[in-house]
CSV table of C-alpha atoms in Angstrom, one decimal:
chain,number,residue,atom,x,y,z
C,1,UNK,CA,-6.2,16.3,22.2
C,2,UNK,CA,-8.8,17.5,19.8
C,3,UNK,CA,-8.1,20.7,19.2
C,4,UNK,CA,-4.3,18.9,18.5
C,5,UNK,CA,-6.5,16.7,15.7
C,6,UNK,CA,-8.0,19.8,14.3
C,7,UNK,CA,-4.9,21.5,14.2
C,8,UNK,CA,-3.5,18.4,12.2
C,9,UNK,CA,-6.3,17.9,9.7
C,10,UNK,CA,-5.7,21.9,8.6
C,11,UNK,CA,-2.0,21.0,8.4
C,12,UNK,CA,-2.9,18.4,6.1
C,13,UNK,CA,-5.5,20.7,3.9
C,14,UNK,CA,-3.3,23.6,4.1
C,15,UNK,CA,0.0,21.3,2.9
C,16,UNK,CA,-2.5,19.8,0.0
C,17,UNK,CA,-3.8,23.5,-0.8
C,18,UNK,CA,-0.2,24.7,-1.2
C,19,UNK,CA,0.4,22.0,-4.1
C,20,UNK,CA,-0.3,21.2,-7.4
C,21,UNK,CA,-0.6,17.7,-5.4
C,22,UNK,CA,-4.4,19.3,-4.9
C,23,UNK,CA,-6.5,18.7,-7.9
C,24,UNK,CA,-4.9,15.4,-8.3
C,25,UNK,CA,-6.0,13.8,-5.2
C,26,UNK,CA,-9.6,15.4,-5.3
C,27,UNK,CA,-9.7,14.2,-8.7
C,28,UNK,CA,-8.7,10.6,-7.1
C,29,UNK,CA,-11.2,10.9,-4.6
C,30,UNK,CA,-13.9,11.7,-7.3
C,31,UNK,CA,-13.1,8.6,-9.1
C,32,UNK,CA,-13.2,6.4,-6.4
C,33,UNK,CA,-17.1,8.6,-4.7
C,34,UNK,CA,-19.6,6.1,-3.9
C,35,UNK,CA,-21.4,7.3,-6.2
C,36,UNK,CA,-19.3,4.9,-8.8
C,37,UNK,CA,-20.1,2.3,-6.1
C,38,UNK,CA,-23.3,1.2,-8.0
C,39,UNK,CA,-21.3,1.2,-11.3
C,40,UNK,CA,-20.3,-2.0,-10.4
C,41,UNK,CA,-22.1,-5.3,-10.7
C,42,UNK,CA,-21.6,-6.7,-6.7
C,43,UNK,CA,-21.8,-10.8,-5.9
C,44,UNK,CA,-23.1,-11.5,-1.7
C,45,UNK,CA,-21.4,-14.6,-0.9
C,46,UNK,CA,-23.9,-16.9,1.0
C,47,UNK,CA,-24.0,-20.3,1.7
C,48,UNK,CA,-24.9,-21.0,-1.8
C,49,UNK,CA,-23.2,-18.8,-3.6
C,50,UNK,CA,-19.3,-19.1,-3.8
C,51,UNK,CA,-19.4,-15.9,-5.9
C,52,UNK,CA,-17.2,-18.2,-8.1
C,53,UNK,CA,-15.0,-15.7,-10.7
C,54,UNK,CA,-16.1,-18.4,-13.8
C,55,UNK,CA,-19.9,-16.7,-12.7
C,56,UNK,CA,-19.0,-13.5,-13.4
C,57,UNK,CA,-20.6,-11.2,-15.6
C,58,UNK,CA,-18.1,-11.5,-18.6
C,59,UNK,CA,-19.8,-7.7,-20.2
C,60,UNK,CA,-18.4,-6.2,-17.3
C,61,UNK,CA,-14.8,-5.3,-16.4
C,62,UNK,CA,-14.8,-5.8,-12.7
C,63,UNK,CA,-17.2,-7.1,-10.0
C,64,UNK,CA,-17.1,-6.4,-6.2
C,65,UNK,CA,-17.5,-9.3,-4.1
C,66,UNK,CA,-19.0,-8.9,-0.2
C,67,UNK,CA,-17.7,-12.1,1.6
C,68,UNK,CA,-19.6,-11.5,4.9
C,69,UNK,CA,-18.7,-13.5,7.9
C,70,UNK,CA,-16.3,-11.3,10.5
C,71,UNK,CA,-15.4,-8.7,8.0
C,72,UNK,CA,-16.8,-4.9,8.0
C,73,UNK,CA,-15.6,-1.5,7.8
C,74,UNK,CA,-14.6,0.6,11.0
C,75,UNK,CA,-18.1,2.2,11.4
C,76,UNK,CA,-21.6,0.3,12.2
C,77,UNK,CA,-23.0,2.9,9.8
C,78,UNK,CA,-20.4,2.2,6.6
C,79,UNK,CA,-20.5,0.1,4.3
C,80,UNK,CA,-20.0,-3.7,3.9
C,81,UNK,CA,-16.6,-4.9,3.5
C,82,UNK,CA,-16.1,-5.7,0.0
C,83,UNK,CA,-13.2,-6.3,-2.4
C,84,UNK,CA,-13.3,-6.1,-6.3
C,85,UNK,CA,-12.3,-8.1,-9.0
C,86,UNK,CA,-10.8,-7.8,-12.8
C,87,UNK,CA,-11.0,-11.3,-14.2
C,88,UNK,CA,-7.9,-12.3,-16.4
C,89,UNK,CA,-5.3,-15.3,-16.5
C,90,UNK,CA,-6.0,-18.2,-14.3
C,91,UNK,CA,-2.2,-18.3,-13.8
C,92,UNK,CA,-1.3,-14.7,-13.3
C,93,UNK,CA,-2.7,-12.9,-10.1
C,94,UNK,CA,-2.1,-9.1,-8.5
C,95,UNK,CA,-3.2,-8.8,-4.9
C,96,UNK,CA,-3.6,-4.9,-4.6
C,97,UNK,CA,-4.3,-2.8,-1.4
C,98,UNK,CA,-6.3,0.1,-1.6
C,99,UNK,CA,-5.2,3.6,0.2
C,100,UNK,CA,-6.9,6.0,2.1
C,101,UNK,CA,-5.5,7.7,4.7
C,102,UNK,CA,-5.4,6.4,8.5
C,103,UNK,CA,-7.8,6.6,11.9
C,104,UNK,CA,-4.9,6.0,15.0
C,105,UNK,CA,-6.8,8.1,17.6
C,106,UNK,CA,-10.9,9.2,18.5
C,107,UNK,CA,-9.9,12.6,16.8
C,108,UNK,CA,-8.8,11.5,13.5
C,109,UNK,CA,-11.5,8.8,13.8
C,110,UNK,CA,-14.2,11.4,14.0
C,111,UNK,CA,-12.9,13.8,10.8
C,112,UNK,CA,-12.3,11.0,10.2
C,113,UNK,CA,-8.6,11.0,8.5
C,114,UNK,CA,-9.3,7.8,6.5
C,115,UNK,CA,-11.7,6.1,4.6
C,116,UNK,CA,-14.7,4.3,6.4
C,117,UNK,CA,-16.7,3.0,3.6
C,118,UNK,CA,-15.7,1.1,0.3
C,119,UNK,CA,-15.5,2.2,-2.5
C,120,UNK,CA,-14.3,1.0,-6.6
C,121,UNK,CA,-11.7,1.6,-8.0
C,122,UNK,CA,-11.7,2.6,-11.6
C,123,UNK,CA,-10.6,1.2,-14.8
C,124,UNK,CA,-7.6,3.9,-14.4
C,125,UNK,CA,-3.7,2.8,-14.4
C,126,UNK,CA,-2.7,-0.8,-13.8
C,127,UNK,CA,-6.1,-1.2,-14.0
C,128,UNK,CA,-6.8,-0.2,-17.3
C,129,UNK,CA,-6.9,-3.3,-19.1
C,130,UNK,CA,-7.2,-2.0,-22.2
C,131,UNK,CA,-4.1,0.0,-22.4
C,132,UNK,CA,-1.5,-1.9,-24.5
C,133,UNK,CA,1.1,-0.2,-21.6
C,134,UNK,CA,0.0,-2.1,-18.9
C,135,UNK,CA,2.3,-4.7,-17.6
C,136,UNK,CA,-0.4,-6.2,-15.6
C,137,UNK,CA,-3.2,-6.1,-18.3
C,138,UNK,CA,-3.8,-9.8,-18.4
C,139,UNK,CA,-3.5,-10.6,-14.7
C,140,UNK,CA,-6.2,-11.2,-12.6
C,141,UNK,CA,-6.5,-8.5,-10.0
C,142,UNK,CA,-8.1,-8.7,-6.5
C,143,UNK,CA,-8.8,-5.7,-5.6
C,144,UNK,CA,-8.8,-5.0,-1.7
C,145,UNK,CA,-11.0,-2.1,-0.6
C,146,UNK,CA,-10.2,-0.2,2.6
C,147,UNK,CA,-12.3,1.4,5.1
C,148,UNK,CA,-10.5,-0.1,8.7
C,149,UNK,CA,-8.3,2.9,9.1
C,150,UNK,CA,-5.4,0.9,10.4
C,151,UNK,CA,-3.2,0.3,6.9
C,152,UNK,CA,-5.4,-3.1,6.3
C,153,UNK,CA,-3.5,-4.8,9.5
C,154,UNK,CA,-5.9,-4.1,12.9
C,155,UNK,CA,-8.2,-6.2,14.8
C,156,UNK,CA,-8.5,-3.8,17.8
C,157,UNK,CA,-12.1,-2.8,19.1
C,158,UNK,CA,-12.0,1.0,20.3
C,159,UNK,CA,-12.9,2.4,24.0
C,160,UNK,CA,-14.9,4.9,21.8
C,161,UNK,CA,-18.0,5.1,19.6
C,162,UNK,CA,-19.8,5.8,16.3
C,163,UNK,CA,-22.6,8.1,16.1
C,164,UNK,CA,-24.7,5.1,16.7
C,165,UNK,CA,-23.4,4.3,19.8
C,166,UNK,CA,-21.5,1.2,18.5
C,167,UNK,CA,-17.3,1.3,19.6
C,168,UNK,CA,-15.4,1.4,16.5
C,169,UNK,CA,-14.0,-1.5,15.5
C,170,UNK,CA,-10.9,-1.7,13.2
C,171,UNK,CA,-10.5,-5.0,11.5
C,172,UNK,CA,-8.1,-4.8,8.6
C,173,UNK,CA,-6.6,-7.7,9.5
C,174,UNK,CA,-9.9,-9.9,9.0
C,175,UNK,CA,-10.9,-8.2,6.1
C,176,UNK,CA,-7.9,-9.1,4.0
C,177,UNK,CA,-7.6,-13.0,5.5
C,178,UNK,CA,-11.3,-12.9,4.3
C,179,UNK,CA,-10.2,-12.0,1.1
C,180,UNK,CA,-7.6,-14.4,0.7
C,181,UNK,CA,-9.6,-17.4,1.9
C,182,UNK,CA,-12.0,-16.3,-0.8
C,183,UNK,CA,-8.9,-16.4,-3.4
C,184,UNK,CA,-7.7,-19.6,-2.4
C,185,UNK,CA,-11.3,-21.3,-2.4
C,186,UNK,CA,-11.2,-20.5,-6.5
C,187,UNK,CA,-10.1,-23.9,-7.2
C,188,UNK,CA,-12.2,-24.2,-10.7
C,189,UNK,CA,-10.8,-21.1,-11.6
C,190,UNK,CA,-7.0,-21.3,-11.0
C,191,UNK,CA,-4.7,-22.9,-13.3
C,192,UNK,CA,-3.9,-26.4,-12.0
C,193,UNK,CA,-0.9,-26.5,-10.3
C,194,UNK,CA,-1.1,-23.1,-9.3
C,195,UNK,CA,0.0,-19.6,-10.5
C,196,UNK,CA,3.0,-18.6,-12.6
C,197,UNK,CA,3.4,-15.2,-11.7
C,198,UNK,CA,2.3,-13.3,-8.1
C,199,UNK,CA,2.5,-9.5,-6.8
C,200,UNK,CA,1.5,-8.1,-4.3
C,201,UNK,CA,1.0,-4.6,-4.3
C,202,UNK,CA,-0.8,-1.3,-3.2
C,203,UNK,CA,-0.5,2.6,-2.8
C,204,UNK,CA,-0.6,5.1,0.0
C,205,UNK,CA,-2.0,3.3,3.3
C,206,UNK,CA,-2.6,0.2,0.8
C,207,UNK,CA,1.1,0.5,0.6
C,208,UNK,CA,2.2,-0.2,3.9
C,209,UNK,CA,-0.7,-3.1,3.9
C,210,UNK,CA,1.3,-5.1,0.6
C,211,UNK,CA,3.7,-4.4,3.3
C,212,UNK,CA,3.1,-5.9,6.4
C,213,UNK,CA,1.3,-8.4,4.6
C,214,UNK,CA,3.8,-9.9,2.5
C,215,UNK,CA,5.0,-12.2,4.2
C,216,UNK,CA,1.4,-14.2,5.2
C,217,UNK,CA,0.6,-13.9,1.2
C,218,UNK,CA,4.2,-15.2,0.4
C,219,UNK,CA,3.8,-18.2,2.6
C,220,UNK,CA,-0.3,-19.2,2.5
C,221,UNK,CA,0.2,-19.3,-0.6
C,222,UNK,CA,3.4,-21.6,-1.3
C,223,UNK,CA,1.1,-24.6,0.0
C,224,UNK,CA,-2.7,-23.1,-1.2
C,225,UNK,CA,-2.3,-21.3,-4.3
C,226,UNK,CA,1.6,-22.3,-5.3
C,227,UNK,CA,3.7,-19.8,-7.8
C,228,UNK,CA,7.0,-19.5,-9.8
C,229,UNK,CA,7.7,-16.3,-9.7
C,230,UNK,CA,6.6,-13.1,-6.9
C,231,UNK,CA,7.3,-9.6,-6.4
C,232,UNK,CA,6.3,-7.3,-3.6
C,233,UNK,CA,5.5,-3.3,-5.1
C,234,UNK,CA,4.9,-0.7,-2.5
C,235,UNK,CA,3.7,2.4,-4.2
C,236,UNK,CA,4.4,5.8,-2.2
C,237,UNK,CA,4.7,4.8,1.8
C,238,UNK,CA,8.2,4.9,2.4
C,239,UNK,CA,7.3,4.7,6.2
C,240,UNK,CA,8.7,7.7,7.4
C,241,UNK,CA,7.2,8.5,10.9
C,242,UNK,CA,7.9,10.9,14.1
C,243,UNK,CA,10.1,9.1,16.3
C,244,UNK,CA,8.5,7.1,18.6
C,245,UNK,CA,5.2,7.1,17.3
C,246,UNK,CA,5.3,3.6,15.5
C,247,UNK,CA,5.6,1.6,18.4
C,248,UNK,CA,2.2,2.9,20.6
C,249,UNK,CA,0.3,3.1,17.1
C,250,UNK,CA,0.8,-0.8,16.3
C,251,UNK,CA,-0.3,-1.5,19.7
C,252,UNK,CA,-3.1,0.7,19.5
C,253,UNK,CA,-4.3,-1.1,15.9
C,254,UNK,CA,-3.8,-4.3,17.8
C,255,UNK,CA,-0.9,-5.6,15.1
C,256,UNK,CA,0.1,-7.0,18.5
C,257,UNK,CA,-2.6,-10.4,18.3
C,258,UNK,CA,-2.8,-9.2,14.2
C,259,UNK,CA,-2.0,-12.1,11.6
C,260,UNK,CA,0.2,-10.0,9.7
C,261,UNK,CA,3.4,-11.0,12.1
C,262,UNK,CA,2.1,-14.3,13.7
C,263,UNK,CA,5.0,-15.9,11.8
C,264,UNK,CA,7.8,-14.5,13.8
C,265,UNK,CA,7.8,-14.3,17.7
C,266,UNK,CA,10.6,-11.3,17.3
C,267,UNK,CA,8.0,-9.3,15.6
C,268,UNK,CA,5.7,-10.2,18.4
C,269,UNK,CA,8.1,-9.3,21.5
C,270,UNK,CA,8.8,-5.8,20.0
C,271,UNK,CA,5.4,-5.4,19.7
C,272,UNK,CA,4.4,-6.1,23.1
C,273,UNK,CA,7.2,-3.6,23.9
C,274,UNK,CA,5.7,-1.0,22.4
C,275,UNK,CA,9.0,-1.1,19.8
C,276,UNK,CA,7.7,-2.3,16.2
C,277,UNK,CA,7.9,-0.3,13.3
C,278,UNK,CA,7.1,-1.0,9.1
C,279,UNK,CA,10.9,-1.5,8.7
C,280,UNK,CA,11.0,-4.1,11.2
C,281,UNK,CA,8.2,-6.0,9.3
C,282,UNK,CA,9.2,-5.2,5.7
C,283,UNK,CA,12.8,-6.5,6.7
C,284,UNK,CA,11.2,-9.7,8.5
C,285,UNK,CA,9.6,-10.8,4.9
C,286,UNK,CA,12.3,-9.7,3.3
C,287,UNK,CA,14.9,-11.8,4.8
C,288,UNK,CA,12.2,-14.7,4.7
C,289,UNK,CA,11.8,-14.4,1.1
C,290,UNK,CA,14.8,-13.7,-0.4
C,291,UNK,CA,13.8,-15.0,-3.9
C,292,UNK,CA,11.4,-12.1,-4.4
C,293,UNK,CA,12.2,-8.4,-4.9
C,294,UNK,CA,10.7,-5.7,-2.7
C,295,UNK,CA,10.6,-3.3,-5.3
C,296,UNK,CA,8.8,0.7,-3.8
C,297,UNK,CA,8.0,3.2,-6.2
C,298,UNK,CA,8.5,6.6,-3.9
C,299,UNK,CA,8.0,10.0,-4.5
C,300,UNK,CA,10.7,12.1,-3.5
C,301,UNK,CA,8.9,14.8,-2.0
C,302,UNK,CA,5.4,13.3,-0.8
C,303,UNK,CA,3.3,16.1,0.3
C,304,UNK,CA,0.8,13.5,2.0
C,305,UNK,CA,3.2,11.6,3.5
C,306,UNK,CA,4.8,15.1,4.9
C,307,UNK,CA,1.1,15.8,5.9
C,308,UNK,CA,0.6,12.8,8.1
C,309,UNK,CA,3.9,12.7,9.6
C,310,UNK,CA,3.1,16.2,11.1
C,311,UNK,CA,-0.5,14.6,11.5
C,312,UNK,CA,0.7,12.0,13.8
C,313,UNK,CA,3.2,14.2,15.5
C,314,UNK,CA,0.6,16.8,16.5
C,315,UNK,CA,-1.7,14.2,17.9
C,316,UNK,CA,0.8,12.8,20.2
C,317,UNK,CA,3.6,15.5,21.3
C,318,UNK,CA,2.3,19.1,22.3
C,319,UNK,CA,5.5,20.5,20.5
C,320,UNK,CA,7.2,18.8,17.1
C,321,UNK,CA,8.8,19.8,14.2
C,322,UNK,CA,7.0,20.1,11.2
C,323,UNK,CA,8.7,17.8,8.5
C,324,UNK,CA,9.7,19.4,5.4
C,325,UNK,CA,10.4,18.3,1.9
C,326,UNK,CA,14.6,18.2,2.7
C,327,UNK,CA,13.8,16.2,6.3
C,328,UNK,CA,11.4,13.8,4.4
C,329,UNK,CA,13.9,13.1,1.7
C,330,UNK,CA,16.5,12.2,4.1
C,331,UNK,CA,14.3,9.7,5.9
C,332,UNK,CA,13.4,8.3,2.7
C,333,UNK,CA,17.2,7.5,1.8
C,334,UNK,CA,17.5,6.4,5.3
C,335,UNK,CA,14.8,3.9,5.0
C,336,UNK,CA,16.0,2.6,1.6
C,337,UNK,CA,19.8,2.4,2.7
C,338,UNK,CA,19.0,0.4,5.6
C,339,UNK,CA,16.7,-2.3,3.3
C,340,UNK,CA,19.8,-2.2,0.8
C,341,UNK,CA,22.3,-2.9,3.6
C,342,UNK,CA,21.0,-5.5,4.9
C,343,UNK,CA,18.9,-7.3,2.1
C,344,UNK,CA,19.7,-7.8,-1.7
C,345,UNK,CA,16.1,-8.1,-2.9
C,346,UNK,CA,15.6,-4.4,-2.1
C,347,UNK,CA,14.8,-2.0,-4.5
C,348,UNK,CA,13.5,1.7,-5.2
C,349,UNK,CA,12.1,3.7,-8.2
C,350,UNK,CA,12.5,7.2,-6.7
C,351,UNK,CA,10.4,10.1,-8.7
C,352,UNK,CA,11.6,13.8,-8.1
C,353,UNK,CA,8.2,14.7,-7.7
C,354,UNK,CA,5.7,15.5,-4.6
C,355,UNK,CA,2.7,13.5,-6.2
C,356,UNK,CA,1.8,10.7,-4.0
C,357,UNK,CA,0.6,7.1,-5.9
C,358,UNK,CA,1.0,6.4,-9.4
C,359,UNK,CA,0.0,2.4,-9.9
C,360,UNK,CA,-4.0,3.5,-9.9
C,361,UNK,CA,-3.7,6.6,-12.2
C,362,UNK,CA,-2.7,7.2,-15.6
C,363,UNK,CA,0.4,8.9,-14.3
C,364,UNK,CA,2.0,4.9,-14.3
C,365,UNK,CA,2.6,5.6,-17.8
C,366,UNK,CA,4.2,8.8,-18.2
C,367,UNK,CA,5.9,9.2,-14.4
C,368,UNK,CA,9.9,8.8,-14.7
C,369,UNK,CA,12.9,9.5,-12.3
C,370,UNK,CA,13.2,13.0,-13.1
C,371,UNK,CA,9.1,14.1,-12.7
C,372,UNK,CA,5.3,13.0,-12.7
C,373,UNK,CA,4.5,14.0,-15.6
C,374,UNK,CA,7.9,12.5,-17.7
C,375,UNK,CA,9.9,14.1,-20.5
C,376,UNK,CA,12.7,13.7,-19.4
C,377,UNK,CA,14.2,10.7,-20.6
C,378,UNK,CA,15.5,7.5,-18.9
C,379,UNK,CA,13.6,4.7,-17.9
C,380,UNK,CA,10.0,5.2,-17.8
C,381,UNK,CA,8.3,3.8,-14.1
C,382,UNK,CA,6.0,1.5,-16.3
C,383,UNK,CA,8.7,0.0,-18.2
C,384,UNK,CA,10.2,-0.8,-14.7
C,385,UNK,CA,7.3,-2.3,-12.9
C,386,UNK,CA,7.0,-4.5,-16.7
C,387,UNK,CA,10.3,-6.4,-15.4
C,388,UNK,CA,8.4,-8.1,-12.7
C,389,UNK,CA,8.0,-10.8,-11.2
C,390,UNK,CA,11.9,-11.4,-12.5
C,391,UNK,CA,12.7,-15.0,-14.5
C,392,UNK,CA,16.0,-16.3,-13.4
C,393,UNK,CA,19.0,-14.7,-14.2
C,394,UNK,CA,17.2,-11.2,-15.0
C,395,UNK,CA,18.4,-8.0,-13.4
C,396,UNK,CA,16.9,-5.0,-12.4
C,397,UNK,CA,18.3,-1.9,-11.1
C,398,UNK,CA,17.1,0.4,-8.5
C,399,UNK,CA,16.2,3.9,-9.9
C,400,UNK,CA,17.0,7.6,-9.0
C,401,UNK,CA,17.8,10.7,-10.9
C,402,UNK,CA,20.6,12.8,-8.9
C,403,UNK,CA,24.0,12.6,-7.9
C,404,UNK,CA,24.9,9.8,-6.0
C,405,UNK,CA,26.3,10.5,-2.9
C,406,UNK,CA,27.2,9.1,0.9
C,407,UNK,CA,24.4,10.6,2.9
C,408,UNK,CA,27.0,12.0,5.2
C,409,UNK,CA,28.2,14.0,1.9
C,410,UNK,CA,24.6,15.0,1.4
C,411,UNK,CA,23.5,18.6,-0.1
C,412,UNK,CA,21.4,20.2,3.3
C,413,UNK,CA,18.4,21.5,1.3
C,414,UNK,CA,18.3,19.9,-1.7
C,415,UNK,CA,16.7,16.3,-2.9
C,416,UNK,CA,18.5,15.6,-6.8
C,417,UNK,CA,20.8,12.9,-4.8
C,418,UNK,CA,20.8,9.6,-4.5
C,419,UNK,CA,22.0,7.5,-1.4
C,420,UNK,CA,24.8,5.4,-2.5
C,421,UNK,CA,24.0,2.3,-0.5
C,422,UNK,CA,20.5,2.7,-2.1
C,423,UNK,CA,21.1,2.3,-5.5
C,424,UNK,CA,21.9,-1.3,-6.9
C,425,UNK,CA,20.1,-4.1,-8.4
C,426,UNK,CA,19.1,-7.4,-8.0
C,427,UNK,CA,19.7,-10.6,-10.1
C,428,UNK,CA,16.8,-13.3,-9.6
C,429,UNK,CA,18.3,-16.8,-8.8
């Protein structure tokens, strides 16, 4: 099984070596080093101190707050769990996922394949409050960090250790209901009556987290922190996974006893059956909420994404197929159809591009259907994501440069097309 692991992780170097895709995500893992950690002033709460966001230092852009209590990162030697915070509107309110990658077995643990420490993000894309662009530029922004390894939904304790000696513990799950505990206790600060506007969003593994956790946001706070309006944007996790693997690795996270689904007993059942995927949750919320669009932003060709599927498929068969960029597209559409088909609040801004996340990075601004880097005309992704949350009555299409086509009519090796049942829009009621 290790040697399996080893064999993945140079998959995933070699895949990110044989990109462009390369210098961009060490460039994203530069900003976010610990070494920016101390960059950023950081509020202990305590029994006296609330770390109330009206006592924050108003010279600086963001503070981190450590809420204590249950919450901590998978190792006994990383960090404290923390979360950071861009003050803004008391009525206006982004609740963002960080990524960073994912720990499902002892092997990937010990590379490790994610992120076991916090660390900041920077003032960069939707958080660049400075930048006239931004759409969310006078929203206050909770920023959830990640270092749980299981896409910000586990509470499983491991059968294996740190280099301490301590079992690994992944507790996603209790880091993010710390987080919104601490949101909702912000009574001086919110507006009264509650908020106008609400999203919920996050990239990469933070992705899948605005995912699954949709839902418990959506209804916590209807009755602790009320809003008008919501939207729910996944940035780049399409959840496109080996077959069968889903199923074992929410067990193995311990999604099964996890918050993130206590509100439906279906989702529970398939769990215990070793049968729940991301679709089955992001459809759950999405049926549950139909007043508030699901809107992704998705890369076409993800060349992380591609990694980690193979990842995950090496770890647990002794023989797959390596994904490629046609295969991955076609999953993608899959996905999307099957949202469309069965739920009007589902939408997709598709990029032909294999860059994975745009919301953190300056790329928000320039990225449109037909590349990263724009140019080419059309409706720029930024100008999209400034249409939500939607006021009654407004419409919003879904996005994709290509011809649009039944899958069955597909091209074989080619990705400039678009799945009919995929591309539509949505008109808030």
């Amino acid at each position: 099984m290790l040697a399996r692991s080893f064999a993945c992780f140079i998959t995933i170097l070699l895949s990110l070596v044989d990109s462009h895709i390369l210098p961009e995500y060490i460039i994203k893992q530069e900003q976010n080093s610990h070494d920016t950690f101390t960059k950023v002033p950081l509020c202990v709460v305590n029994s006296t101190e609330p770390c109330s966001i009206l006592n924050f230092d108003p010279t600086a852009t963001s503070t981190s707050v450590a809420p204590g209590g249950d919450s901590r990162c998978i190792f006994s030697t990383s960090s404290d769990f923390s979360f950071q915070v861009w003050p803004g509107l008391n009525d206006k309110l982004l609740v963002y996922f960080q990524g960073g990658g994912a720990c499902w077995d002892k092997a990937t643990t010990v590379l490790p394949l994610c992120s076991t420490s916090c660390s900041h993000q920077l003032d960069t894309g939707i958080f660049d409050k400075t930048d006239t662009r931004n759409p969310f530029g006078d929203y206050t922004i909770v920023h959830i960090a990640y270092c749980s390894g299981d896409a910000h939904a586990g509470i499983s304790t491991r059968d294996y250790n740190d280099t301490k000696g301590v079992p690994v513990q992944q507790l996603g799950a209790v880091n993010v209901q710390t987080t919104l505990d601490w949101i909702t206790s912000q009574d001086d600060f919110w507006q009264e009556g509650g908020l106008t506007d609400l999203v919920i969003s996050g990239q990469s593994a933070g992705s899948i987290g605005a995912q699954v956790w949709a839902d418990q946001i959506l209804t916590q706070f209807k009755t602790k922190l009320p809003y008008q309006r919501a939207a729910v944007i996944p940035d780049s996790y399409a959840g496109v996974f080996p077959p069968g693997s889903q199923g074992p690795t929410m067990v193995d996270f311990g999604i099964c006893d996890s918050p993130v689904i206590a509100n439906s007993q279906e989702l529970i059942d398939l769990c215990n059956r070793n049968n729940l995927t991301l679709q089955d949750m992001a459809s759950a919320s999405m049926a549950l909420h139909e007043d508030v669009p699901f809107a992704w932003i998705q890369s076409k060709r993800d060349i992380v994404q591609e990694a980690y599927y193979d990842a995950i498929g090496l770890t647990m068969e002794d023989e797959i197929d390596l994904i490629d960029d046609s295969a991955f597209y076609l999953g993608v559409n899959e996905v999307f159809s099957g949202y469309a088909r069965n739920h009007t609040n589902a939408l997709v801004y598709l990029v032909s591009s294999d860059m994975h996340t745009y919301t953190e990075l300056d790329l928000v601004y320039h990225a449109t259907a037909d590349g990263a880097l724009g140019g080419g005309g059309g409706l720029k992704l930024v100008d999209w994501l400034a249409k939500f949350p939607l006021k009654p009555g407004d419409t919003v299409d879904s996005v994709c440069d290509g011809d649009i086509v039944d899958l069955v009519d597909r091209p074989q090796f080619y990705t400039k097309y678009c799945a009919s049942e995929m591309v539509r829009n949505y008109t808030q009621v």
